[in-house]
CSV table of C-alpha atoms and ligand atoms in Angstrom, one decimal:
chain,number,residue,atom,x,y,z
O,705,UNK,CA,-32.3,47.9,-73.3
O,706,UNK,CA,-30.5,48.2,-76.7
O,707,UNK,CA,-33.0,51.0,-77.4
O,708,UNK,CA,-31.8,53.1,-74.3
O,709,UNK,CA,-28.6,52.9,-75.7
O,710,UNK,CA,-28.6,53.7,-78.5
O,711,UNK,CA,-30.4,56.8,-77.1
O,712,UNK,CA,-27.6,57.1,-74.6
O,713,UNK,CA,-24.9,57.3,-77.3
O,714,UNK,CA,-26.6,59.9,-79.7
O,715,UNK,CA,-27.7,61.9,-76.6
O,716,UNK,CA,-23.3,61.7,-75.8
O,717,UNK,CA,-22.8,62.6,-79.0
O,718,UNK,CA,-25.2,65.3,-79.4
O,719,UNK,CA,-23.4,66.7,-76.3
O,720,UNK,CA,-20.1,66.1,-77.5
O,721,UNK,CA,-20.9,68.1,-80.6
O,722,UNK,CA,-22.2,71.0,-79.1
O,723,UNK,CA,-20.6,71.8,-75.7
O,724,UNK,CA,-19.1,74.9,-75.6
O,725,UNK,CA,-15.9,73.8,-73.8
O,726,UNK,CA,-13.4,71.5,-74.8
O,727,UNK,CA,-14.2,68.0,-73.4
O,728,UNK,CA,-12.5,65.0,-72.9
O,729,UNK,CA,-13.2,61.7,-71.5
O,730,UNK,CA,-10.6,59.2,-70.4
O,731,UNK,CA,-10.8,56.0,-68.6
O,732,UNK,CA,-8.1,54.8,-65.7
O,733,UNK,CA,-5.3,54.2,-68.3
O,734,UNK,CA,-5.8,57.7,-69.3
O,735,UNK,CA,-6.7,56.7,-72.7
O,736,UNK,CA,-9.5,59.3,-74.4
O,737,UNK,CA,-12.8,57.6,-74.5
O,738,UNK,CA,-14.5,61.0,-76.3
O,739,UNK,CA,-13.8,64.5,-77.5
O,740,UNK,CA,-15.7,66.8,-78.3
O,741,UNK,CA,-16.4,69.3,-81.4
O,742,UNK,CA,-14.5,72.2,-79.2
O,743,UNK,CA,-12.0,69.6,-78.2
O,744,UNK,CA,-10.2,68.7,-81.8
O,745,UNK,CA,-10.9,72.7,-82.6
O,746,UNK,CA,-8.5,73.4,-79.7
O,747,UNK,CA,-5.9,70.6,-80.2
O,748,UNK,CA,-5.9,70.2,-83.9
O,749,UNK,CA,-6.5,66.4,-83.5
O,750,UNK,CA,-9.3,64.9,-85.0
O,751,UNK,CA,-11.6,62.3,-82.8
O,752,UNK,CA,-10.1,59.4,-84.9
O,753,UNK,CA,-6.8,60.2,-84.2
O,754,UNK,CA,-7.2,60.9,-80.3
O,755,UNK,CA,-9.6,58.2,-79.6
O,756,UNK,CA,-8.2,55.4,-77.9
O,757,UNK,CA,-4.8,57.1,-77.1
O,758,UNK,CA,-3.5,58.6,-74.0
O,759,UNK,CA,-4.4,61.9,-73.1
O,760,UNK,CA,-0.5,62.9,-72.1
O,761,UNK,CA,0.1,63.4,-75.9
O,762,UNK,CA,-1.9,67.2,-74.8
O,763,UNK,CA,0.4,68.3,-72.6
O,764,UNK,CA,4.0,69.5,-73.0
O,765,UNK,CA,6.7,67.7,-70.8
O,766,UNK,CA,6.6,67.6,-67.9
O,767,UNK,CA,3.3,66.6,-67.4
O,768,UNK,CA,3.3,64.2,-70.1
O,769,UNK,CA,5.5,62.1,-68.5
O,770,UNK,CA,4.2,62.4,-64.8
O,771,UNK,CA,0.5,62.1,-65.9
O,772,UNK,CA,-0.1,58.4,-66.0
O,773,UNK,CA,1.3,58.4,-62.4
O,774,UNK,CA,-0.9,61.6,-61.3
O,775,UNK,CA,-3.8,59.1,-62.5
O,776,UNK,CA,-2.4,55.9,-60.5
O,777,UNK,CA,-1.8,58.3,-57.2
O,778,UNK,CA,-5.4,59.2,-56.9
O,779,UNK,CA,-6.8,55.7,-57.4
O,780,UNK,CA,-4.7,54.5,-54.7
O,781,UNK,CA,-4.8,57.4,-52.3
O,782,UNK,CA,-8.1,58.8,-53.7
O,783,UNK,CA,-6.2,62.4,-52.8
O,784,UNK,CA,-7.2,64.9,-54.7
O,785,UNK,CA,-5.3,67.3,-56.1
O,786,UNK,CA,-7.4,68.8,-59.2
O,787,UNK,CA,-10.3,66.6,-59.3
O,788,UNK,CA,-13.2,69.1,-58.6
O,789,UNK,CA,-10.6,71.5,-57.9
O,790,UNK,CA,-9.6,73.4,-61.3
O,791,UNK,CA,-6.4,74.8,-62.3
O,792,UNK,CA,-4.8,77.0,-64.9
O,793,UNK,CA,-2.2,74.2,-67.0
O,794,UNK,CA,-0.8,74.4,-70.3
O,795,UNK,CA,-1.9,72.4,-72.9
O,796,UNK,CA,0.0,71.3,-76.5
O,797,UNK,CA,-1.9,71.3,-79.5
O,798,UNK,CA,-0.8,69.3,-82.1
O,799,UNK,CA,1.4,71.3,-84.0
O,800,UNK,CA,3.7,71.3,-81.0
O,801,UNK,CA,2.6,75.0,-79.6
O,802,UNK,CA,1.3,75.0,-76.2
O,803,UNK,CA,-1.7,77.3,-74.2
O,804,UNK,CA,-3.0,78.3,-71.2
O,805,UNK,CA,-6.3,76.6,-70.2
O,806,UNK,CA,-8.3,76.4,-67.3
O,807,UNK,CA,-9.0,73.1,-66.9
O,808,UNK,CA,-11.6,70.9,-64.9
O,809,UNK,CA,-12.0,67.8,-63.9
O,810,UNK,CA,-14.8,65.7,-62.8
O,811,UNK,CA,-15.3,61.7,-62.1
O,812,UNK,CA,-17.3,59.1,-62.9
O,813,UNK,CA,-17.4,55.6,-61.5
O,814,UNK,CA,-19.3,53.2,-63.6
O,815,UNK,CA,-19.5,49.3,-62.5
O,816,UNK,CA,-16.5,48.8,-61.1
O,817,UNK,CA,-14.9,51.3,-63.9
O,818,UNK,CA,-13.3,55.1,-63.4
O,819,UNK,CA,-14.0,57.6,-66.3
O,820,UNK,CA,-12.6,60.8,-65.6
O,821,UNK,CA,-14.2,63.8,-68.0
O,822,UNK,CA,-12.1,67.2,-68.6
O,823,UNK,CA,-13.7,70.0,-69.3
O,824,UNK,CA,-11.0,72.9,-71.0
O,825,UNK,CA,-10.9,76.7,-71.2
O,826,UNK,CA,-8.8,78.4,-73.8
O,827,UNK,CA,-7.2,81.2,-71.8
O,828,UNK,CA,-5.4,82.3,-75.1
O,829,UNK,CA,-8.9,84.6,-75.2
O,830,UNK,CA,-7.7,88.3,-73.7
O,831,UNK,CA,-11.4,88.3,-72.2
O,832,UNK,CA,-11.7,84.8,-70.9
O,833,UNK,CA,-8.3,85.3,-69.6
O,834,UNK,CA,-8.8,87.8,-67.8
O,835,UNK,CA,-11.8,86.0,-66.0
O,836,UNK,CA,-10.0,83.0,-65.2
O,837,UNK,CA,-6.5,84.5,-64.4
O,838,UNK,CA,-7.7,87.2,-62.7
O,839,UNK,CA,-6.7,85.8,-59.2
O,840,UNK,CA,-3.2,85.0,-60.3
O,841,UNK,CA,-2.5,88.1,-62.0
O,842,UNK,CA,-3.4,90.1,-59.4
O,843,UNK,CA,-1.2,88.8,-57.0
O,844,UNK,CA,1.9,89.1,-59.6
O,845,UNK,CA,0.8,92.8,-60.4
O,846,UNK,CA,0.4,94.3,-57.4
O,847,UNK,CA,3.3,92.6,-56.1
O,848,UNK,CA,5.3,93.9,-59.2
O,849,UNK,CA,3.8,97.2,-58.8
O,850,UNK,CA,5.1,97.1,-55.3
O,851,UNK,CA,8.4,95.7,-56.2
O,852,UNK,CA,8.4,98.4,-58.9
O,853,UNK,CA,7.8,101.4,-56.3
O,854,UNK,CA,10.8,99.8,-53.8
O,855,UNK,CA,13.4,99.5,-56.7
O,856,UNK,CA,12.8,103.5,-57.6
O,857,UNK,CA,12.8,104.2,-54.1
O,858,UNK,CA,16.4,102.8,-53.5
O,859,UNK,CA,18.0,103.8,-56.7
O,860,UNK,CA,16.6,107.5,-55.8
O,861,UNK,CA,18.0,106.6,-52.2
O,862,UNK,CA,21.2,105.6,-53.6
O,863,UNK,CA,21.3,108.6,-55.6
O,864,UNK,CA,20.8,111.1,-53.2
O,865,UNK,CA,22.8,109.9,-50.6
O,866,UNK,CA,26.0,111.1,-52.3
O,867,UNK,CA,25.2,114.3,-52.8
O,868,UNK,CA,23.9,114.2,-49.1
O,869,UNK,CA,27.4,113.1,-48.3
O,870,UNK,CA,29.1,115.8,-49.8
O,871,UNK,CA,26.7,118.8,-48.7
O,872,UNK,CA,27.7,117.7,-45.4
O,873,UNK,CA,31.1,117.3,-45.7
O,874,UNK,CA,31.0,120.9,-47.0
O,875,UNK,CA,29.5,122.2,-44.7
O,876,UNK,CA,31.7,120.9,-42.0
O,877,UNK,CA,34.5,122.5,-43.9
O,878,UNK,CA,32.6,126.0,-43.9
O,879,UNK,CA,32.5,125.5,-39.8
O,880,UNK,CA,35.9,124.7,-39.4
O,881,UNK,CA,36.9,127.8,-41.4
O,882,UNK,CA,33.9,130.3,-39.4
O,883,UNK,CA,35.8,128.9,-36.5
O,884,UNK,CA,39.0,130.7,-37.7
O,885,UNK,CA,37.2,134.2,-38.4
O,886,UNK,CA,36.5,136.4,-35.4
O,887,UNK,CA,33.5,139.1,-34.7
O,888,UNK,CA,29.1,138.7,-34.2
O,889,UNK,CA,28.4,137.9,-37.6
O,890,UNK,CA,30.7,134.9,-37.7
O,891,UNK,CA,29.5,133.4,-34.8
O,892,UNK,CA,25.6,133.1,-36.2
O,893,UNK,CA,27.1,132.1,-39.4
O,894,UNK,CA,29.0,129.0,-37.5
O,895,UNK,CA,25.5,128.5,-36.3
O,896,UNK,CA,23.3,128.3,-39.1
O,897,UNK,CA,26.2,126.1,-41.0
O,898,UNK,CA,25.8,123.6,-37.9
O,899,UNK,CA,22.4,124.1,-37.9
O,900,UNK,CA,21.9,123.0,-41.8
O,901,UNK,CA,25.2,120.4,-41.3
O,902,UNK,CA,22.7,118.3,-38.6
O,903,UNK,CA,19.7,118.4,-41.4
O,904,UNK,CA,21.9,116.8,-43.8
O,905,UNK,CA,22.3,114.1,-42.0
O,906,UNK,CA,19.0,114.0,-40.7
O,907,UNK,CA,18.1,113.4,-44.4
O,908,UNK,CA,20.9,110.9,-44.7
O,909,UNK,CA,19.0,108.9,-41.9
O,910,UNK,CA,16.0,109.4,-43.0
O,911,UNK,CA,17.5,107.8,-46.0
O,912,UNK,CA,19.2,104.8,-44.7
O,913,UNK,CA,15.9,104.0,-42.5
O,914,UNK,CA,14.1,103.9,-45.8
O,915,UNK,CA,16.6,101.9,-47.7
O,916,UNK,CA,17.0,99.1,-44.8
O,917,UNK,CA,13.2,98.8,-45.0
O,918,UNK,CA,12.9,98.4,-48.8
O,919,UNK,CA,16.0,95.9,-48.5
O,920,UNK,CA,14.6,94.0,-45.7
O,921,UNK,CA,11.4,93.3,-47.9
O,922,UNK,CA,8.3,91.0,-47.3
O,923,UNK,CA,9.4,87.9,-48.9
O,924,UNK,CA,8.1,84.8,-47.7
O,925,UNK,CA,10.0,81.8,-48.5
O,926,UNK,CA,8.6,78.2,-48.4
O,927,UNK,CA,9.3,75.1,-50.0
O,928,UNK,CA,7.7,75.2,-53.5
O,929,UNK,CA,7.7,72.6,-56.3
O,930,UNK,CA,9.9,74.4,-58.8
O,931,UNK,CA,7.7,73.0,-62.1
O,932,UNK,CA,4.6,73.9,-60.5
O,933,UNK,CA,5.6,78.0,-60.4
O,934,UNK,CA,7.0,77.6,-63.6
O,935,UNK,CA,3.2,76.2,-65.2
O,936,UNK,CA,1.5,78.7,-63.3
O,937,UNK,CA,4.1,81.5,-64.4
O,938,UNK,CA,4.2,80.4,-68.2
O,939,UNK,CA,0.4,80.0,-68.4
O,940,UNK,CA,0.1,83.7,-67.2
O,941,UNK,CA,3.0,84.8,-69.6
O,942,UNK,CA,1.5,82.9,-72.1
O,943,UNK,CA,-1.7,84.8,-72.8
O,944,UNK,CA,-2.5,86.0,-76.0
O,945,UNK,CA,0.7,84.2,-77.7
O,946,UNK,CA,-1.7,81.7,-80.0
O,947,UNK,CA,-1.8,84.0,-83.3
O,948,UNK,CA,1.6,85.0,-82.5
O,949,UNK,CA,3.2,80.8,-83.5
O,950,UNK,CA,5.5,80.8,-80.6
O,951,UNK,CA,6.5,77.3,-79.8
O,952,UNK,CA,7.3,76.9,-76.4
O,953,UNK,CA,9.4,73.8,-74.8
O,954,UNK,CA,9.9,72.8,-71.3
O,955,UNK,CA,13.1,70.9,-70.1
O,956,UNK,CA,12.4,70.4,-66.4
O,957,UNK,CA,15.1,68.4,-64.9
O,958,UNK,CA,13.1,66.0,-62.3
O,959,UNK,CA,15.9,66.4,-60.1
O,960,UNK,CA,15.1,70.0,-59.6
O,961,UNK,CA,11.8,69.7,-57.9
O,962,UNK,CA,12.1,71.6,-54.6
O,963,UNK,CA,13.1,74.9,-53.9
O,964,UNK,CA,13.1,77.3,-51.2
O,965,UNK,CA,11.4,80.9,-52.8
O,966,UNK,CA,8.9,83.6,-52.5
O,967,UNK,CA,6.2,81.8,-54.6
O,968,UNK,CA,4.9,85.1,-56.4
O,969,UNK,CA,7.9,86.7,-56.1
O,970,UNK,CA,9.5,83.9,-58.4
O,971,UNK,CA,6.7,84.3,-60.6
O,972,UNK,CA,6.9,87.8,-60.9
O,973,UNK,CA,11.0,86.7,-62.2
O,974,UNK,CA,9.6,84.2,-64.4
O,975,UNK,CA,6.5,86.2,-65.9
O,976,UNK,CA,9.1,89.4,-66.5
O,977,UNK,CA,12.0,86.8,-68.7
O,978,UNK,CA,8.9,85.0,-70.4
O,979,UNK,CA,7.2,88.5,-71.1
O,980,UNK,CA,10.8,90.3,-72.6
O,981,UNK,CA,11.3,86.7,-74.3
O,982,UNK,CA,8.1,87.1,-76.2
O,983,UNK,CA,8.6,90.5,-76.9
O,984,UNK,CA,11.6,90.5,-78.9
O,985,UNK,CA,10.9,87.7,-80.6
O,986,UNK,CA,7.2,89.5,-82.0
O,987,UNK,CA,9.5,92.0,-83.5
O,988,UNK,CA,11.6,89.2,-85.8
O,989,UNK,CA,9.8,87.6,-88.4
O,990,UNK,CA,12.3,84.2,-87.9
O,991,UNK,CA,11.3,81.2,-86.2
O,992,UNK,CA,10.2,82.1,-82.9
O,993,UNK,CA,11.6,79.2,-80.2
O,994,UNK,CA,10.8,80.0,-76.5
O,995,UNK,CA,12.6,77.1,-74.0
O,996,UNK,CA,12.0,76.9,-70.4
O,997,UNK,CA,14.5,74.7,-69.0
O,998,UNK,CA,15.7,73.7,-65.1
O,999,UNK,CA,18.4,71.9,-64.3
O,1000,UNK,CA,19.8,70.2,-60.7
O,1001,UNK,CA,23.2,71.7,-60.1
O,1002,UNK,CA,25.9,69.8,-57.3
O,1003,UNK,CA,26.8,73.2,-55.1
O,1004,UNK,CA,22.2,72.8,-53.8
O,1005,UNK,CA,21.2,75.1,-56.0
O,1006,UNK,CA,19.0,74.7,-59.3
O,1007,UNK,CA,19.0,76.6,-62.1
O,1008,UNK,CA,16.4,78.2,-64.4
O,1009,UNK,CA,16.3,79.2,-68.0
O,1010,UNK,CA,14.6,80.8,-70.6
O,1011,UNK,CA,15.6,81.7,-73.9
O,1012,UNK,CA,14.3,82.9,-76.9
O,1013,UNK,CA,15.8,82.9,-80.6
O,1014,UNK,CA,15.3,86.4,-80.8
O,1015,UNK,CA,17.8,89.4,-82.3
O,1016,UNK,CA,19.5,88.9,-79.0
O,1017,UNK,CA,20.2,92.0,-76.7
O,1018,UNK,CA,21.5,95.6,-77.8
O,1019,UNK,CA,25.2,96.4,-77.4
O,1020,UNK,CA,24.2,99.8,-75.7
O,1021,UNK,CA,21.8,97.8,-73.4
O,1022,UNK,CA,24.2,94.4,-72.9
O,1023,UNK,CA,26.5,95.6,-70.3
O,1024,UNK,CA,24.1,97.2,-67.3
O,1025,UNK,CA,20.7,95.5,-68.2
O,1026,UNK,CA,20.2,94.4,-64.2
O,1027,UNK,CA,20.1,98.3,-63.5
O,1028,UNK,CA,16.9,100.4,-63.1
O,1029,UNK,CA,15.8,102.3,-65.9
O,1030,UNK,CA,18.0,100.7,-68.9
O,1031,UNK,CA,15.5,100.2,-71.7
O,1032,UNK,CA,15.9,100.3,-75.5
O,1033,UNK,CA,12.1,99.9,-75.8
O,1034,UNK,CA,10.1,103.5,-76.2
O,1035,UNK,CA,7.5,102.9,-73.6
O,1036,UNK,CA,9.9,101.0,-71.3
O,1037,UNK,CA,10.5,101.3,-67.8
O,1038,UNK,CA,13.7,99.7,-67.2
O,1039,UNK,CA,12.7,98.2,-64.3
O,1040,UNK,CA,11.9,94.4,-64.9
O,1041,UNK,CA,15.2,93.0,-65.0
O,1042,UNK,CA,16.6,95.1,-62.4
O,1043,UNK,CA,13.3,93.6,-60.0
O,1044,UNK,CA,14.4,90.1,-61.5
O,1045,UNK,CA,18.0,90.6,-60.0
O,1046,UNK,CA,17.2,92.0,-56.6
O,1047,UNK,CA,14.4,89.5,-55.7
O,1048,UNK,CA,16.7,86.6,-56.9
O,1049,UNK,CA,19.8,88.1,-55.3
O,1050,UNK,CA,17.4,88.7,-52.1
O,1051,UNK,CA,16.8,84.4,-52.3
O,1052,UNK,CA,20.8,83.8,-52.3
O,1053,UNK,CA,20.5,83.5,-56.1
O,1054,UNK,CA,22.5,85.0,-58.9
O,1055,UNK,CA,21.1,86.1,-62.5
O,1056,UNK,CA,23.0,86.6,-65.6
O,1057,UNK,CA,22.5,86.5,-69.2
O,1058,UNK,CA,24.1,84.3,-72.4
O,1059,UNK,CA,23.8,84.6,-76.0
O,1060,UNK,CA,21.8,81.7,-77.6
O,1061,UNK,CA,23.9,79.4,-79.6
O,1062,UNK,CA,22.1,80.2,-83.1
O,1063,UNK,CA,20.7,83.7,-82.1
O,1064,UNK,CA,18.8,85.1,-79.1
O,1065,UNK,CA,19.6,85.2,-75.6
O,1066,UNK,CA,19.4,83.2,-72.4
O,1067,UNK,CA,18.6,84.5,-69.1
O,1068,UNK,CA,19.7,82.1,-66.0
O,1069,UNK,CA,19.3,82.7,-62.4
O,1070,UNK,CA,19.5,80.1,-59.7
O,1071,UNK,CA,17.7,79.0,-56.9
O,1072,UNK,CA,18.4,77.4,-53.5
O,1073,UNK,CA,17.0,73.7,-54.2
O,1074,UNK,CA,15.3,72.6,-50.8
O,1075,UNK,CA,16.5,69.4,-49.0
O,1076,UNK,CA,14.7,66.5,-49.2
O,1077,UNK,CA,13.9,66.7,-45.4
O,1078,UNK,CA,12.3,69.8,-45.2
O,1079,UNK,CA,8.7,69.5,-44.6
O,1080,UNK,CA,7.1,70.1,-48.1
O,1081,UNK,CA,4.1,72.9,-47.3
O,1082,UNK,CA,3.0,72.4,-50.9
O,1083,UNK,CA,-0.4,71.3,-52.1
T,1491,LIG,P1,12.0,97.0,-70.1
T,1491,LIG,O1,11.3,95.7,-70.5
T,1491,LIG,O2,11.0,98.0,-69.5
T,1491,LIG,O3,12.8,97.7,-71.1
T,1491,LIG,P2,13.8,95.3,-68.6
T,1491,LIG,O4,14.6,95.6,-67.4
T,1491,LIG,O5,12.9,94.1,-68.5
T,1491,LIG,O6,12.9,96.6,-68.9
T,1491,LIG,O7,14.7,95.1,-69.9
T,1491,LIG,C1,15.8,96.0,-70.1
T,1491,LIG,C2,16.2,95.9,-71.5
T,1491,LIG,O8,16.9,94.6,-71.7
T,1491,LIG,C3,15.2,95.9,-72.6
T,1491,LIG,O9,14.8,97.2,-73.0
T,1491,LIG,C4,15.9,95.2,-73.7
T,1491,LIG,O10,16.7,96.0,-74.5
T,1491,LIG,C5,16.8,94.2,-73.0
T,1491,LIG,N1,16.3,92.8,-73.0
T,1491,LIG,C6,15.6,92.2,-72.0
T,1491,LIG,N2,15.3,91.0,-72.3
T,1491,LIG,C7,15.7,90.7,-73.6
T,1491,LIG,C8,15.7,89.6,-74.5
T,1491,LIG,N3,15.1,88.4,-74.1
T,1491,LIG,N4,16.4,89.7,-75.7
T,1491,LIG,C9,17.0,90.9,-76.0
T,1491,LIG,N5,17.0,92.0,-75.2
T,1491,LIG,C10,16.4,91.9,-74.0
């Protein structure tokens, strides 16, 4: 008996030490039981120092503080909401910096004991990423591709309606003066002026149809758990950031939990501030401080942050940077911020931006929070 387990244990540890992903075992308190080789490589913790404690101290907030309860929910409803399931999370290493990583989890129920084993996934890998993220980017691209197309389309729309306006207005000046000169030629001039008069605002239709179609859009709003989108949209803007020593922090106010939005729509919002965030802070060799923050505010709505401690925004930029095509960067569009502002505006929100109190910039928007009452359709 003692022989088998001793076998037992240096087969574990054998495993442990040679797994290719991270993994971590933890009993019903959450407390880590093993980790592997891969395991303290990703975290930075050796086993000594991990053993024994709870596993929250690898996440960033919020999940640290909800995780023991996650736990405690499944052994008394037995619902399951990752186990067997996987999902893309973020995970904090112990230097404070955080990573996307697919993670999975299995169970394992021993006497009358639960074990629960992780295996992890560094996303921060471009290739791996692009495996494992593949679903959720895709939905976020083509949707920002499409978003993309709509926002030229009705600043080309915009634009051409005026001098649509004032062809025609022409035009109907011409007629009123052909109607003043006598003789053949003036009457088939009269004509063709009407003629190219109704085509103007033919186009200007053709115009106003396309705008109310762009305008009227495709978004789908539910009820959506606010710091859910915001892991999903962080993990995504997150990849490749490891070399770069960006130390991300969350402040999720619990209060703002619920809100009525476009799911991918908000992400698309969240990826595009997370991605410009990251951006200008790569081209400043200071400290480089990404926060994520949401707050509860009393008029229903909540409000989202993210902020970065970079060289802040251009003065040539600062005053129209919600309008399509205002870029200072070379291979810029222009577009993302202008797409943040129309798809919040389209969910009754507003965005604006802030200077950072020690450097860099904020960019807020809010959201309609969802009452309590409405049915929740997540998970
Ligand atoms: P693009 O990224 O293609 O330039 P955006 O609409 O996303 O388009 O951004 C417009 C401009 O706003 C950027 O070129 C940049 O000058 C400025 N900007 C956006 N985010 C930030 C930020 N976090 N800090 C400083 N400037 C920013």
């Amino acid at each position: 008996m003692k022989a088998a387990l001793q076998t037992a244990e240096a087969l574990l540890h054998s495993i442990l030490q040679t797994v290719p992903d991270a993994m971590i075992v933890i009993d019903e308190r959450g407390h880590v039981e093993s980790f592997s080789a891969t395991a303290e490589r990703l975290f930075g913790y050796s086993v000594d120092e991990i053993v024994g404690k709870n596993i929250r101290q690898l996440m960033p907030t919020p999940q640290r503080e909800q995780h023991d309860g996650y736990i405690r929910r499944y052994l008394d409803t037995n619902e399951r909401r990752i186990i067997g399931i996987g999902r893309v999370v973020v995970g904090q290493r112990k230097d404070g910096t955080t990573f996307p990583m697919h993670l999975t989890i299995g169970e394992l129920k021993l006497a009358d004991k639960h074990y629960f084993t992780g295996f992890i996934r560094d996303l921060t890998d471009q290739q791996l990423t692009e495996i494992r993220l593949k679903e959720l980017q895709s939905e976020v691209t083509h949707m920002s591709r499409f978003t993309a197309l709509g926002e030229m389309a009705s600043t080309l729309a915009h634009e051409i309606n005026q001098p649509l306006t004032a062809i025609s207005n022409y035009l109907k000046g011409c007629q009123r003066l052909l109607e003043r000169i006598e003789g053949e030629s003036a009457v088939v001039l009269r004509d063709a002026v009407g003629k190219a008069a109704d085509q103007a605002v033919r186009a200007g239709q053709i115009i106003r149809r396309l705008r109310e179609f762009l305008s009227r859009g495709e978004s789908e709003r539910r009820v959506e758990s606010l710091p859910k989108l915001i892991e999903d949209a962080s993990a995504l803007a997150l990849i490749g950031t490891k070399e770069n020593g960006i130390d991300v922090s969350f402040r999720l106010d619990p209060e703002a939990d619920r809100v009525l939005a476009d799911r991918i729509q908000i992400q698309q919002v969240l990826v595009n501030l997370i991605r410009n965030a990251i951006e200008v802070m790569l081209e400043s060799s200071g400290r480089r401080e990404l926060g994520i923050g949401t707050a509860w505010k009393a008029d229903g709505m909540v409000e989202v942050s993210v902020s970065d401690s970079g060289a802040g925004l251009a003065p040539e930029v600062a005053a129209s940077l919600f309008q399509p095509f205002v870029t200072t960067k070379q291979k810029g569009m222009g577009l993302g911020l202008s797409i943040c502002r129309t798809i919040v505006e389209a969910h009754g929100g507003k965005i604006w931006v802030e200077g950072r109190p020690g450097g860099g910039t904020v960019f807020r928007f809010s959201l309609r929070a969802a009452k309590v009452e409405e049915p929740s359709l997540v998970e």
